[in-house]
Amino acid sequence: MNINLNLSTTQHSTMQHTMLNKTQSQHLFAKAKEIIPGGVNSPVRAFKAVGGNPIFMKSAKGAYLIDEDNNTYIDLIGSWGPMILGHAFPAIENAIFEAVKGSTSFGAPSRREVEMAELIVEMVPSIEKVRMVNSGTEACMSAIRAARGYTGRNKIVKFEGCYHGHGDSFLIAAGSGAITNGEPDSLGVTTGVANDTLTAPYNDLSFVEKLVAANHHQIACIIIEPVVGNMGCVLPKAGFLQGLRDICTKNNIVLIFDEVMTGFRLAKGGAQERFGIVPDMTTLGKIIGGGLPVGAYGGKTEIMDCISPVGKVYQAGTLSGNPVAMAAGLAMLNHLNSHPEVYTYLDAITEKMAKGIEVGAAKLGVNFTVNQIGSMYSLFFTASKVTNLEQAKTANTAQFGRYFNNMLERGVYLAPSQYESLFVSAAITHDIADAIIAASNESLAMALD
Ligand SMILES: *Cc1c(COP(=O)(O)O)cnc(C)c1O
């Protein structure tokens, strides 16, 4: 182990920091690059944006990750969200072991799927009916198809900087005629698809009004991250979400909250509970699977009943509602549903960390903005407020890259990009939070030169 993270804060911050031993990680990465594109199965895991090579993880427990060279890190990604209770949470592990004994897949309906649907409908009241899928991407792709089937309209509206998975319709940037159609943001996405996706700047209600007026009776749905995690953590301005709700109601547009990240994280009922807004549909993922590959989409009965086999919108999945995945998700959601104090704790500990990091950055005279809500936060290296993608892009990403690597050397594993939110888990104790703040202060000082 490189740094003993169980030491007290003072010991932690005064330790000598040697360069990490990365022998095994480097060996694995060299091999991986030859047979896996870029050596990674999802591009966010690459260290392209921060410099250096990815670290290969071996195991994890509570707040800590352990890599193939036996270095230990405080984990601030939590598998990009799912690990809200920390790694290897006993109730989830046990539920998985128990489920495996009764088969890993049936391809027929099973009891846990009903229990899961009941729990989701209870925790997220805007959802009257729900369909399980295998990822957040699938949930979002399926939700817009249902919205199109329900309304009989083709176009969708998304916001710049929001991510809804890698479905073709979402990999779209603003086009030159920005209020009429978008442009492909990835090779392999056709202009035909891009024509049906309109984009708007986040937090810009009057732009959305113009968009809706210019595309009268053509817009099936507006899909949005009610709190954004995918351009770094960005909050909705007061009145923005309610404004979207009103526009959608007035124009018979389906409002979809993509709560793949915020669902079961910002409150047990997600961002919609926290902000008191009722969407027509909701997409879920990440936490809902307790670390296994699960997604879900749901909403009003009259929309969900457009889905096959009731209606004519086709959507299916061989492994959807998988018994092992349902067991993990049920254990996770049952724990969150019966322990509301988890959210009170997460809010407090994250606010303390964000404040501590903010104070340290202010002392050093760094240009920075900290955005935080519940257990999500981002430190942007810019003096600008960050309320949309354009402002997020003013961040000094080279400085972030140095900060990231300094934190890694100090045993803190951040998301390897300026444009990601960090996720705090309930396994982060006050001592660990103090150690993170101390590491941040040292890393910031070094990131300046
Ligand atoms: C992660 C994420 C997705 C995609 O989920 P996957 O499980 O990675 O396919 C969609 N929307 C949001 C808001 C996300 O954060």
Short mmCIF file of C-alpha atoms and ligand atoms in Angstrom, two decimals:
data_model
loop_
_atom_site.label_atom_id
_atom_site.label_comp_id
_atom_site.label_asym_id
_atom_site.label_seq_id
_atom_site.Cartn_x
_atom_site.Cartn_y
_atom_site.Cartn_z
CA MET A 1 0.00 0.00 0.00
CA ASN A 2 1.35 3.38 -0.93
CA ILE A 3 -0.37 5.62 1.58
CA ASN A 4 -2.06 4.38 4.71
CA LEU A 5 -5.37 6.16 4.53
CA ASN A 6 -6.45 5.00 7.95
CA LEU A 7 -4.03 7.46 9.50
CA SER A 8 -5.44 10.58 11.12
CA THR A 9 -5.70 13.73 9.01
CA THR A 10 -2.60 15.36 10.38
CA GLN A 11 -0.48 12.28 9.79
CA HIS A 12 -2.02 11.94 6.36
CA SER A 13 -1.21 15.44 5.25
CA THR A 14 2.35 15.39 6.55
CA MET A 15 3.28 12.08 4.92
CA GLN A 16 6.05 11.88 2.38
CA HIS A 17 4.50 11.26 -1.00
CA THR A 18 6.47 8.90 -3.17
CA MET A 19 5.43 8.31 -6.75
CA LEU A 20 2.82 5.56 -6.93
CA ASN A 21 3.97 2.12 -8.00
CA LYS A 22 1.96 1.53 -11.19
CA THR A 23 3.78 -1.56 -12.54
CA GLN A 24 0.76 -3.86 -12.80
CA SER A 25 -1.57 -1.13 -14.09
CA GLN A 26 0.92 -0.21 -16.79
CA HIS A 27 1.41 -3.84 -17.76
CA LEU A 28 -2.35 -4.43 -18.02
CA PHE A 29 -2.91 -1.21 -19.93
CA ALA A 30 -0.23 -2.09 -22.50
CA LYS A 31 -1.95 -5.44 -23.10
CA ALA A 32 -5.45 -3.93 -23.07
CA LYS A 33 -4.58 -1.33 -25.70
CA GLU A 34 -3.75 -4.10 -28.17
CA ILE A 35 -7.12 -5.86 -27.89
CA ILE A 36 -9.63 -3.30 -26.51
CA PRO A 37 -10.09 0.09 -28.26
CA GLY A 38 -8.02 2.55 -26.22
CA GLY A 39 -7.59 -0.16 -23.58
CA VAL A 40 -10.90 0.72 -21.91
CA ASN A 41 -14.52 -0.43 -22.19
CA SER A 42 -15.87 3.09 -21.68
CA PRO A 43 -13.99 6.24 -22.76
CA VAL A 44 -14.55 8.08 -19.46
CA ARG A 45 -12.17 5.63 -17.81
CA ALA A 46 -9.24 6.69 -19.99
CA PHE A 47 -6.94 9.38 -18.59
CA LYS A 48 -6.78 11.27 -21.90
CA ALA A 49 -8.17 14.48 -20.41
CA VAL A 50 -5.80 14.56 -17.42
CA GLY A 51 -2.57 12.97 -18.70
CA GLY A 52 -1.12 9.62 -17.61
CA ASN A 53 -2.55 6.11 -17.92
CA PRO A 54 -5.61 4.55 -16.29
CA ILE A 55 -5.25 2.67 -13.02
CA PHE A 56 -6.58 -0.90 -12.98
CA MET A 57 -8.67 -1.71 -9.92
CA LYS A 58 -8.61 -5.02 -8.13
CA SER A 59 -11.12 -4.63 -5.31
CA ALA A 60 -12.95 -2.09 -3.22
CA LYS A 61 -14.45 -1.84 0.24
CA GLY A 62 -16.40 1.02 1.81
CA ALA A 63 -14.84 4.33 0.77
CA TYR A 64 -11.69 2.75 -0.69
CA LEU A 65 -10.48 1.40 -4.01
CA ILE A 66 -7.47 -0.92 -4.19
CA ASP A 67 -5.55 -1.20 -7.44
CA GLU A 68 -3.56 -4.06 -8.99
CA ASP A 69 -0.35 -2.71 -7.37
CA ASN A 70 -2.07 -2.61 -3.95
CA ASN A 71 -2.29 1.18 -3.78
CA THR A 72 -5.35 2.37 -1.87
CA TYR A 73 -7.46 5.37 -2.88
CA ILE A 74 -10.40 7.23 -1.38
CA ASP A 75 -13.08 6.80 -4.05
CA LEU A 76 -14.93 9.93 -5.16
CA ILE A 77 -16.55 8.39 -8.24
CA GLY A 78 -18.37 5.43 -6.69
CA SER A 79 -18.57 3.66 -10.07
CA TRP A 80 -19.96 6.96 -11.48
CA GLY A 81 -22.80 6.95 -9.00
CA PRO A 82 -24.08 3.49 -8.05
CA MET A 83 -21.95 3.06 -4.91
CA ILE A 84 -23.87 5.58 -2.81
CA LEU A 85 -23.54 3.30 0.24
CA GLY A 86 -19.86 2.55 -0.38
CA HIS A 87 -18.36 -0.57 -1.93
CA ALA A 88 -19.24 -4.14 -0.97
CA PHE A 89 -22.20 -3.06 1.16
CA PRO A 90 -23.11 -6.22 3.13
CA ALA A 91 -26.90 -6.22 2.50
CA ILE A 92 -26.33 -5.89 -1.26
CA GLU A 93 -23.60 -8.54 -1.37
CA ASN A 94 -25.78 -10.99 0.55
CA ALA A 95 -28.80 -10.37 -1.68
CA ILE A 96 -26.66 -11.12 -4.74
CA PHE A 97 -25.23 -14.33 -3.27
CA GLU A 98 -28.72 -15.49 -2.34
CA ALA A 99 -30.15 -14.72 -5.81
CA VAL A 100 -27.33 -16.51 -7.67
CA LYS A 101 -28.23 -19.75 -5.91
CA GLY A 102 -31.68 -19.64 -7.55
CA SER A 103 -30.36 -19.21 -11.17
CA THR A 104 -28.72 -16.24 -12.87
CA SER A 105 -31.52 -15.81 -15.45
CA PHE A 106 -34.98 -17.18 -16.23
CA GLY A 107 -36.20 -15.39 -19.36
CA ALA A 108 -39.62 -15.56 -17.72
CA PRO A 109 -41.26 -13.20 -15.21
CA SER A 110 -40.19 -13.52 -11.57
CA ARG A 111 -41.22 -12.21 -8.14
CA ARG A 112 -38.36 -9.73 -7.69
CA GLU A 113 -39.41 -7.77 -10.80
CA VAL A 114 -42.81 -7.10 -9.22
CA GLU A 115 -41.22 -6.11 -5.90
CA MET A 116 -38.80 -3.82 -7.73
CA ALA A 117 -41.60 -2.10 -9.69
CA GLU A 118 -43.63 -1.65 -6.46
CA LEU A 119 -40.65 -0.05 -4.72
CA ILE A 120 -39.85 2.31 -7.62
CA VAL A 121 -43.47 3.46 -7.88
CA GLU A 122 -43.52 4.07 -4.12
CA MET A 123 -40.24 6.02 -4.03
CA VAL A 124 -40.83 8.05 -7.23
CA PRO A 125 -44.55 8.93 -7.20
CA SER A 126 -44.61 10.46 -10.73
CA ILE A 127 -43.94 6.93 -12.00
CA GLU A 128 -47.20 5.00 -12.32
CA LYS A 129 -45.78 2.20 -14.46
CA VAL A 130 -42.18 1.20 -15.01
CA ARG A 131 -40.20 -1.02 -17.41
CA MET A 132 -36.79 -2.46 -16.44
CA VAL A 133 -33.87 -2.34 -18.89
CA ASN A 134 -30.11 -2.96 -18.61
CA SER A 135 -28.49 0.49 -18.71
CA GLY A 136 -29.18 4.20 -18.53
CA THR A 137 -28.63 4.49 -22.28
CA GLU A 138 -31.34 1.93 -22.96
CA ALA A 139 -33.70 3.71 -20.56
CA CYS A 140 -33.28 7.05 -22.36
CA MET A 141 -33.50 5.57 -25.88
CA SER A 142 -36.68 3.74 -24.91
CA ALA A 143 -38.23 6.74 -23.16
CA ILE A 144 -37.95 8.99 -26.22
CA ARG A 145 -39.38 6.23 -28.42
CA ALA A 146 -42.36 5.94 -26.07
CA ALA A 147 -42.79 9.73 -26.09
CA ARG A 148 -42.73 9.74 -29.90
CA GLY A 149 -45.21 6.88 -30.07
CA TYR A 150 -47.51 8.58 -27.59
CA THR A 151 -47.49 12.01 -29.25
CA GLY A 152 -47.10 10.94 -32.87
CA ARG A 153 -44.38 13.61 -33.23
CA ASN A 154 -40.73 13.19 -34.31
CA LYS A 155 -38.56 15.87 -32.74
CA ILE A 156 -36.94 15.92 -29.32
CA VAL A 157 -35.25 18.71 -27.37
CA LYS A 158 -32.09 18.16 -25.34
CA PHE A 159 -29.74 20.56 -23.58
CA GLU A 160 -26.09 21.25 -24.41
CA GLY A 161 -23.84 19.53 -21.87
CA CYS A 162 -26.49 17.01 -20.77
CA TYR A 163 -25.73 13.35 -21.41
CA HIS A 164 -28.41 10.75 -21.95
CA GLY A 165 -26.27 7.79 -22.93
CA HIS A 166 -24.76 6.95 -26.31
CA GLY A 167 -27.97 6.55 -28.33
CA ASP A 168 -27.78 8.18 -31.79
CA SER A 169 -30.45 10.78 -31.00
CA PHE A 170 -28.43 12.16 -28.08
CA LEU A 171 -25.00 12.51 -29.71
CA ILE A 172 -26.04 15.77 -31.31
CA ALA A 173 -24.57 19.27 -31.15
CA ALA A 174 -26.23 22.58 -31.96
CA GLY A 175 -26.48 23.03 -35.73
CA SER A 176 -25.93 26.25 -37.65
CA GLY A 177 -29.66 26.79 -37.84
CA ALA A 178 -29.79 26.16 -34.11
CA ILE A 179 -33.55 26.48 -33.67
CA THR A 180 -34.45 24.09 -36.47
CA ASN A 181 -32.09 21.13 -36.25
CA GLY A 182 -28.91 19.71 -34.69
CA GLU A 183 -25.73 18.20 -36.15
CA PRO A 184 -24.11 14.82 -35.47
CA ASP A 185 -21.58 15.01 -32.62
CA SER A 186 -20.08 11.60 -33.38
CA LEU A 187 -19.03 9.84 -36.55
CA GLY A 188 -21.60 7.21 -37.40
CA VAL A 189 -24.60 9.33 -36.42
CA THR A 190 -26.57 10.31 -39.51
CA THR A 191 -27.81 13.78 -40.38
CA GLY A 192 -31.24 12.17 -40.73
CA VAL A 193 -31.24 11.43 -37.00
CA ALA A 194 -29.69 14.80 -36.17
CA ASN A 195 -32.55 16.57 -37.96
CA ASP A 196 -34.91 15.37 -35.26
CA THR A 197 -32.86 16.50 -32.25
CA LEU A 198 -33.00 20.17 -31.24
CA THR A 199 -30.59 21.51 -28.65
CA ALA A 200 -30.84 24.40 -26.21
CA PRO A 201 -28.41 25.96 -23.72
CA TYR A 202 -29.02 24.71 -20.15
CA ASN A 203 -30.90 27.17 -17.93
CA ASP A 204 -32.13 29.22 -20.91
CA LEU A 205 -35.91 29.17 -20.74
CA SER A 206 -36.53 31.85 -23.37
CA PHE A 207 -34.44 29.84 -25.87
CA VAL A 208 -36.67 26.82 -25.24
CA GLU A 209 -39.75 28.99 -25.80
CA LYS A 210 -38.38 30.10 -29.18
CA LEU A 211 -37.51 26.51 -30.09
CA VAL A 212 -40.99 25.28 -29.26
CA ALA A 213 -42.63 28.14 -31.19
CA ALA A 214 -40.44 27.49 -34.27
CA ASN A 215 -41.30 23.78 -34.21
CA HIS A 216 -44.99 23.98 -33.47
CA HIS A 217 -46.68 20.57 -32.95
CA GLN A 218 -43.48 18.74 -33.93
CA ILE A 219 -41.81 18.20 -30.54
CA ALA A 220 -42.53 14.89 -28.82
CA CYS A 221 -40.47 15.46 -25.68
CA ILE A 222 -38.00 17.58 -23.79
CA ILE A 223 -35.38 15.45 -22.03
CA ILE A 224 -33.19 16.97 -19.33
CA GLU A 225 -30.90 16.16 -16.42
CA PRO A 226 -32.77 18.08 -13.68
CA VAL A 227 -29.37 18.56 -12.06
CA VAL A 228 -26.53 18.04 -14.53
CA GLY A 229 -23.65 15.74 -13.68
CA ASN A 230 -22.24 15.36 -17.17
CA MET A 231 -20.61 18.77 -17.75
CA GLY A 232 -19.47 18.77 -14.15
CA CYS A 233 -22.11 19.45 -11.54
CA VAL A 234 -24.46 22.19 -12.76
CA LEU A 235 -27.66 23.23 -10.96
CA PRO A 236 -30.93 24.41 -12.48
CA LYS A 237 -31.63 28.10 -11.86
CA ALA A 238 -34.66 28.96 -9.74
CA GLY A 239 -37.78 28.57 -11.87
CA PHE A 240 -36.07 26.81 -14.80
CA LEU A 241 -37.51 23.34 -14.22
CA GLN A 242 -40.96 24.74 -13.41
CA GLY A 243 -40.74 26.82 -16.60
CA LEU A 244 -40.06 23.67 -18.63
CA ARG A 245 -42.96 21.94 -16.90
CA ASP A 246 -45.27 24.80 -17.91
CA ILE A 247 -44.06 24.86 -21.54
CA CYS A 248 -44.57 21.10 -21.82
CA THR A 249 -48.05 21.16 -20.30
CA LYS A 250 -49.14 24.02 -22.56
CA ASN A 251 -47.82 22.38 -25.75
CA ASN A 252 -48.62 18.71 -24.99
CA ILE A 253 -44.91 17.87 -24.92
CA VAL A 254 -43.72 14.96 -22.77
CA LEU A 255 -41.31 16.18 -20.09
CA ILE A 256 -38.67 13.53 -19.39
CA PHE A 257 -36.40 13.87 -16.37
CA ASP A 258 -33.23 11.85 -16.94
CA GLU A 259 -32.53 10.87 -13.35
CA VAL A 260 -30.04 8.13 -14.20
CA MET A 261 -27.55 10.03 -12.04
CA THR A 262 -29.76 11.99 -9.64
CA GLY A 263 -32.38 9.28 -9.01
CA PHE A 264 -32.14 7.87 -5.46
CA ARG A 265 -29.14 10.20 -4.97
CA LEU A 266 -30.43 13.74 -4.38
CA ALA A 267 -33.37 12.34 -2.41
CA LYS A 268 -35.06 8.97 -2.32
CA GLY A 269 -37.40 10.33 -4.99
CA GLY A 270 -34.56 11.99 -6.91
CA ALA A 271 -34.23 15.58 -8.11
CA GLN A 272 -37.96 15.74 -8.85
CA GLU A 273 -38.67 15.29 -5.14
CA ARG A 274 -36.00 17.80 -4.15
CA PHE A 275 -37.29 20.48 -6.54
CA GLY A 276 -40.97 19.57 -6.31
CA ILE A 277 -41.50 19.18 -10.08
CA VAL A 278 -43.56 16.34 -11.58
CA PRO A 279 -42.23 15.11 -14.95
CA ASP A 280 -44.31 12.93 -17.30
CA MET A 281 -41.55 10.34 -17.60
CA THR A 282 -38.38 9.49 -15.69
CA THR A 283 -35.31 7.49 -16.66
CA LEU A 284 -33.27 5.70 -14.03
CA GLY A 285 -29.97 3.82 -13.88
CA LYS A 286 -26.77 3.67 -11.82
CA ILE A 287 -27.95 3.43 -8.14
CA ILE A 288 -31.01 1.40 -9.17
CA GLY A 289 -28.81 -1.63 -9.91
CA GLY A 290 -26.68 -1.56 -6.76
CA GLY A 291 -23.62 -1.87 -9.01
CA LEU A 292 -25.11 -4.35 -11.48
CA PRO A 293 -26.14 -3.28 -15.00
CA VAL A 294 -29.71 -1.99 -14.61
CA GLY A 295 -31.81 0.85 -15.97
CA ALA A 296 -35.51 1.67 -15.90
CA TYR A 297 -37.96 4.08 -17.47
CA GLY A 298 -41.41 4.92 -16.30
CA GLY A 299 -44.09 7.54 -15.99
CA LYS A 300 -47.76 8.15 -16.59
CA THR A 301 -49.83 5.06 -17.29
CA GLU A 302 -51.25 6.44 -20.54
CA ILE A 303 -47.73 6.91 -21.92
CA MET A 304 -46.32 3.63 -20.60
CA ASP A 305 -49.29 1.71 -22.01
CA CYS A 306 -48.06 2.66 -25.50
CA ILE A 307 -45.28 0.10 -24.96
CA SER A 308 -45.45 -3.43 -26.34
CA PRO A 309 -47.16 -5.83 -25.57
CA VAL A 310 -49.99 -3.40 -24.60
CA GLY A 311 -49.26 -0.78 -27.27
CA LYS A 312 -47.38 -0.46 -30.53
CA VAL A 313 -44.05 1.00 -29.33
CA TYR A 314 -41.62 -1.90 -29.46
CA GLN A 315 -39.00 -2.33 -26.73
CA ALA A 316 -37.58 -5.57 -25.32
CA GLY A 317 -34.63 -7.12 -23.48
CA THR A 318 -33.44 -10.73 -23.05
CA LEU A 319 -31.88 -10.03 -19.66
CA SER A 320 -34.19 -7.21 -18.54
CA GLY A 321 -35.36 -7.74 -14.95
CA ASN A 322 -32.53 -10.22 -14.40
CA PRO A 323 -32.96 -11.90 -10.99
CA VAL A 324 -29.44 -11.17 -9.72
CA ALA A 325 -29.59 -7.54 -10.86
CA MET A 326 -33.06 -7.15 -9.30
CA ALA A 327 -31.81 -8.60 -6.02
CA ALA A 328 -28.93 -6.10 -5.89
CA GLY A 329 -31.20 -3.19 -6.80
CA LEU A 330 -33.90 -4.21 -4.34
CA ALA A 331 -31.40 -4.41 -1.49
CA MET A 332 -30.07 -0.97 -2.42
CA LEU A 333 -33.45 0.72 -2.76
CA ASN A 334 -34.89 -0.95 0.35
CA HIS A 335 -31.97 0.35 2.38
CA LEU A 336 -32.31 3.90 1.02
CA ASN A 337 -36.09 3.87 1.44
CA SER A 338 -35.86 2.86 5.08
CA HIS A 339 -32.85 5.04 5.99
CA PRO A 340 -33.69 8.66 5.09
CA GLU A 341 -30.87 9.75 7.42
CA VAL A 342 -28.44 8.64 4.69
CA TYR A 343 -29.46 11.71 2.67
CA THR A 344 -29.13 14.08 5.62
CA TYR A 345 -25.64 12.72 6.24
CA LEU A 346 -24.59 12.89 2.57
CA ASP A 347 -25.78 16.50 2.29
CA ALA A 348 -23.83 17.51 5.40
CA ILE A 349 -20.58 15.70 4.63
CA THR A 350 -20.51 16.87 1.01
CA GLU A 351 -21.25 20.46 1.96
CA LYS A 352 -18.41 20.32 4.47
CA MET A 353 -16.01 19.01 1.81
CA ALA A 354 -17.10 21.54 -0.80
CA LYS A 355 -16.72 24.39 1.73
CA GLY A 356 -13.29 23.11 2.87
CA ILE A 357 -12.05 22.88 -0.71
CA GLU A 358 -13.50 26.31 -1.50
CA VAL A 359 -11.75 27.92 1.49
CA GLY A 360 -8.43 26.32 0.49
CA ALA A 361 -8.75 27.49 -3.11
CA ALA A 362 -9.68 31.02 -2.02
CA LYS A 363 -6.57 31.24 0.21
CA LEU A 364 -4.34 30.26 -2.70
CA GLY A 365 -5.93 32.75 -5.05
CA VAL A 366 -6.94 30.05 -7.55
CA ASN A 367 -9.63 30.94 -10.10
CA PHE A 368 -12.35 28.53 -9.13
CA THR A 369 -16.07 27.83 -8.79
CA VAL A 370 -17.49 25.06 -6.63
CA ASN A 371 -20.94 23.73 -7.54
CA GLN A 372 -22.56 21.40 -5.04
CA ILE A 373 -25.93 19.89 -4.30
CA GLY A 374 -26.55 16.87 -2.08
CA SER A 375 -23.77 14.32 -2.61
CA MET A 376 -22.66 15.79 -5.97
CA TYR A 377 -19.99 18.46 -6.43
CA SER A 378 -17.48 19.83 -8.91
CA LEU A 379 -14.48 22.13 -8.56
CA PHE A 380 -14.25 24.11 -11.80
CA PHE A 381 -10.98 25.92 -12.51
CA THR A 382 -12.63 29.13 -13.63
CA ALA A 383 -13.67 32.39 -11.99
CA SER A 384 -16.90 32.30 -14.03
CA LYS A 385 -20.16 31.07 -12.57
CA VAL A 386 -20.99 27.72 -14.16
CA THR A 387 -24.66 27.42 -15.11
CA ASN A 388 -24.31 26.08 -18.66
CA LEU A 389 -21.85 24.40 -21.05
CA GLU A 390 -20.42 27.62 -22.43
CA GLN A 391 -19.40 28.75 -18.94
CA ALA A 392 -18.10 25.27 -18.04
CA LYS A 393 -15.84 25.44 -21.08
CA THR A 394 -14.01 28.46 -19.64
CA ALA A 395 -12.34 26.10 -17.11
CA ASN A 396 -8.55 25.67 -17.22
CA THR A 397 -8.38 21.96 -18.01
CA ALA A 398 -4.56 21.81 -17.84
CA GLN A 399 -4.75 23.01 -14.25
CA PHE A 400 -7.43 20.43 -13.54
CA GLY A 401 -5.17 17.71 -15.01
CA ARG A 402 -2.37 18.67 -12.60
CA TYR A 403 -4.81 18.80 -9.68
CA PHE A 404 -6.19 15.37 -10.62
CA ASN A 405 -2.73 13.77 -10.71
CA ASN A 406 -1.66 15.45 -7.47
CA MET A 407 -4.80 14.10 -5.80
CA LEU A 408 -4.12 10.63 -7.19
CA GLU A 409 -0.59 10.70 -5.72
CA ARG A 410 -2.20 11.59 -2.38
CA GLY A 411 -4.53 8.64 -2.59
CA VAL A 412 -7.71 10.38 -3.73
CA TYR A 413 -9.35 9.05 -6.89
CA LEU A 414 -11.31 11.77 -8.72
CA ALA A 415 -13.16 11.53 -12.03
CA PRO A 416 -10.44 11.88 -14.70
CA SER A 417 -12.08 14.91 -16.34
CA GLN A 418 -12.99 18.47 -15.39
CA TYR A 419 -16.43 17.84 -16.90
CA GLU A 420 -17.71 15.23 -14.47
CA SER A 421 -19.41 15.52 -11.12
CA LEU A 422 -17.90 13.82 -8.10
CA PHE A 423 -20.05 11.42 -6.09
CA VAL A 424 -19.78 11.17 -2.34
CA SER A 425 -20.78 7.93 -0.63
CA ALA A 426 -22.12 7.34 2.86
CA ALA A 427 -18.86 5.47 3.58
CA ILE A 428 -16.97 8.80 3.59
CA THR A 429 -16.51 9.59 7.29
CA HIS A 430 -15.67 13.00 8.75
CA ASP A 431 -12.03 11.91 9.08
CA ILE A 432 -11.90 10.86 5.45
CA ALA A 433 -13.52 14.14 4.42
CA ASP A 434 -10.83 16.02 6.38
CA ALA A 435 -8.14 13.98 4.62
CA ILE A 436 -9.68 14.85 1.22
CA ILE A 437 -9.69 18.58 2.08
CA ALA A 438 -6.04 18.39 3.22
CA ALA A 439 -5.06 16.54 0.03
CA SER A 440 -6.97 19.09 -2.03
CA ASN A 441 -5.15 22.03 -0.44
CA GLU A 442 -1.73 20.47 -1.16
CA SER A 443 -2.77 19.47 -4.68
CA LEU A 444 -4.12 22.93 -5.48
CA ALA A 445 -0.92 24.60 -4.31
CA MET A 446 1.09 22.34 -6.61
CA ALA A 447 -1.35 22.66 -9.52
CA LEU A 448 -0.66 26.39 -9.67
CA ASP A 449 2.95 26.15 -10.88
C1 LIG B 1 -24.69 7.63 -16.98
C2 LIG B 1 -25.83 8.35 -17.56
C3 LIG B 1 -26.56 7.82 -18.63
C4 LIG B 1 -26.16 6.57 -19.34
O1 LIG B 1 -26.22 5.44 -18.51
P1 LIG B 1 -25.38 4.13 -18.91
O2 LIG B 1 -25.78 3.13 -17.88
O3 LIG B 1 -23.94 4.52 -18.86
O4 LIG B 1 -25.79 3.74 -20.28
C5 LIG B 1 -27.68 8.52 -19.06
N1 LIG B 1 -28.05 9.66 -18.46
C6 LIG B 1 -27.37 10.19 -17.44
C7 LIG B 1 -27.84 11.46 -16.81
C8 LIG B 1 -26.22 9.58 -16.98
O5 LIG B 1 -25.52 10.14 -15.98
#
